Tab-separated table of C-alpha atoms in Angstrom:
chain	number	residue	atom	x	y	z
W	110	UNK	CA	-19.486	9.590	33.945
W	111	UNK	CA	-20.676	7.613	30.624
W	112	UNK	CA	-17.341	7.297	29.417
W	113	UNK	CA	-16.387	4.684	32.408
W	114	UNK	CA	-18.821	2.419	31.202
W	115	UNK	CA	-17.392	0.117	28.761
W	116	UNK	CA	-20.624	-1.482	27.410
W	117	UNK	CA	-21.496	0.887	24.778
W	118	UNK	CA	-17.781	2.111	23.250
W	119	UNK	CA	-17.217	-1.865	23.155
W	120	UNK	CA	-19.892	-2.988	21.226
W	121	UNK	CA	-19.094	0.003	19.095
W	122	UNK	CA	-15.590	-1.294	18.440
W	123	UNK	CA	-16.480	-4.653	17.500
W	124	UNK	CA	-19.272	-3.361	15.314
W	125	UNK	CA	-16.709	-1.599	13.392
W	126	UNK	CA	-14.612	-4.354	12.880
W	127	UNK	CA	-17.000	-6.731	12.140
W	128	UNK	CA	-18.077	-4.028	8.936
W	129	UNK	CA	-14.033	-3.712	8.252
W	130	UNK	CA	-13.295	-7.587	8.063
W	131	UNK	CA	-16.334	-8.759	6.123
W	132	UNK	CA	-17.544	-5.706	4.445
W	133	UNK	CA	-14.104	-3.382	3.545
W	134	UNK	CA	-11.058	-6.098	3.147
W	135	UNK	CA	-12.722	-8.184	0.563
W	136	UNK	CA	-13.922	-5.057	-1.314
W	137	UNK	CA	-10.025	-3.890	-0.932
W	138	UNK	CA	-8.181	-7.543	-1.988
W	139	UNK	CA	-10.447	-7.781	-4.965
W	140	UNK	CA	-9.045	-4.739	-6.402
W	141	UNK	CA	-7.530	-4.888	-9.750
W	142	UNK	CA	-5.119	-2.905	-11.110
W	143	UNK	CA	-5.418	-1.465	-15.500
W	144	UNK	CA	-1.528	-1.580	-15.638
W	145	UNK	CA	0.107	-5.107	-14.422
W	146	UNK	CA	3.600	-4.566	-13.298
W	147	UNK	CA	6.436	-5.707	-16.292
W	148	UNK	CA	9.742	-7.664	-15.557
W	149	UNK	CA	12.472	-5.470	-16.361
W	150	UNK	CA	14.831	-7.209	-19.130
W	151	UNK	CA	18.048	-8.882	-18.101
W	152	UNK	CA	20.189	-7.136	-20.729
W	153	UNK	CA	22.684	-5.014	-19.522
W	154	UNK	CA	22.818	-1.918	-21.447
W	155	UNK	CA	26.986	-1.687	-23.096
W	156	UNK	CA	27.928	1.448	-21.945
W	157	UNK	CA	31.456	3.221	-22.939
W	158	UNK	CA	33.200	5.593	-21.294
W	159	UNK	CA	33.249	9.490	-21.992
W	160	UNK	CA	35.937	10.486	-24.041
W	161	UNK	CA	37.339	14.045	-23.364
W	162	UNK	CA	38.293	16.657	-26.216
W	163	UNK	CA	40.976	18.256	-24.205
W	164	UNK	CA	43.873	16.294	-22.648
């Protein structure tokens, strides 16, 4: 049975990690994003209460 012998599926693996570390994860970090994320303000917004028309 081929798939007992671990010399083929292994270099396999480590094949396709090698191409994910060096090829993929820099391609991935170096992504830039068009919209850079804002601070939101540290105003608090005065809010009143409702006020009722019937009693």
């Amino acid at each position: 049975m081929p798939q007992l012998n671990p010399t083929p599926w292994f270099i396999m693996l480590v094949s396709c990690w090698i191409v994910l570390l060096i090829l993929i994860v820099p391609k991935v970090l170096a992504h830039t994003y068009c919209n850079s994320p804002a601070h939101q303000s540290a105003h608090v917004p005065n809010t009143t209460s409702w006020a009722w028309l019937w009693p």
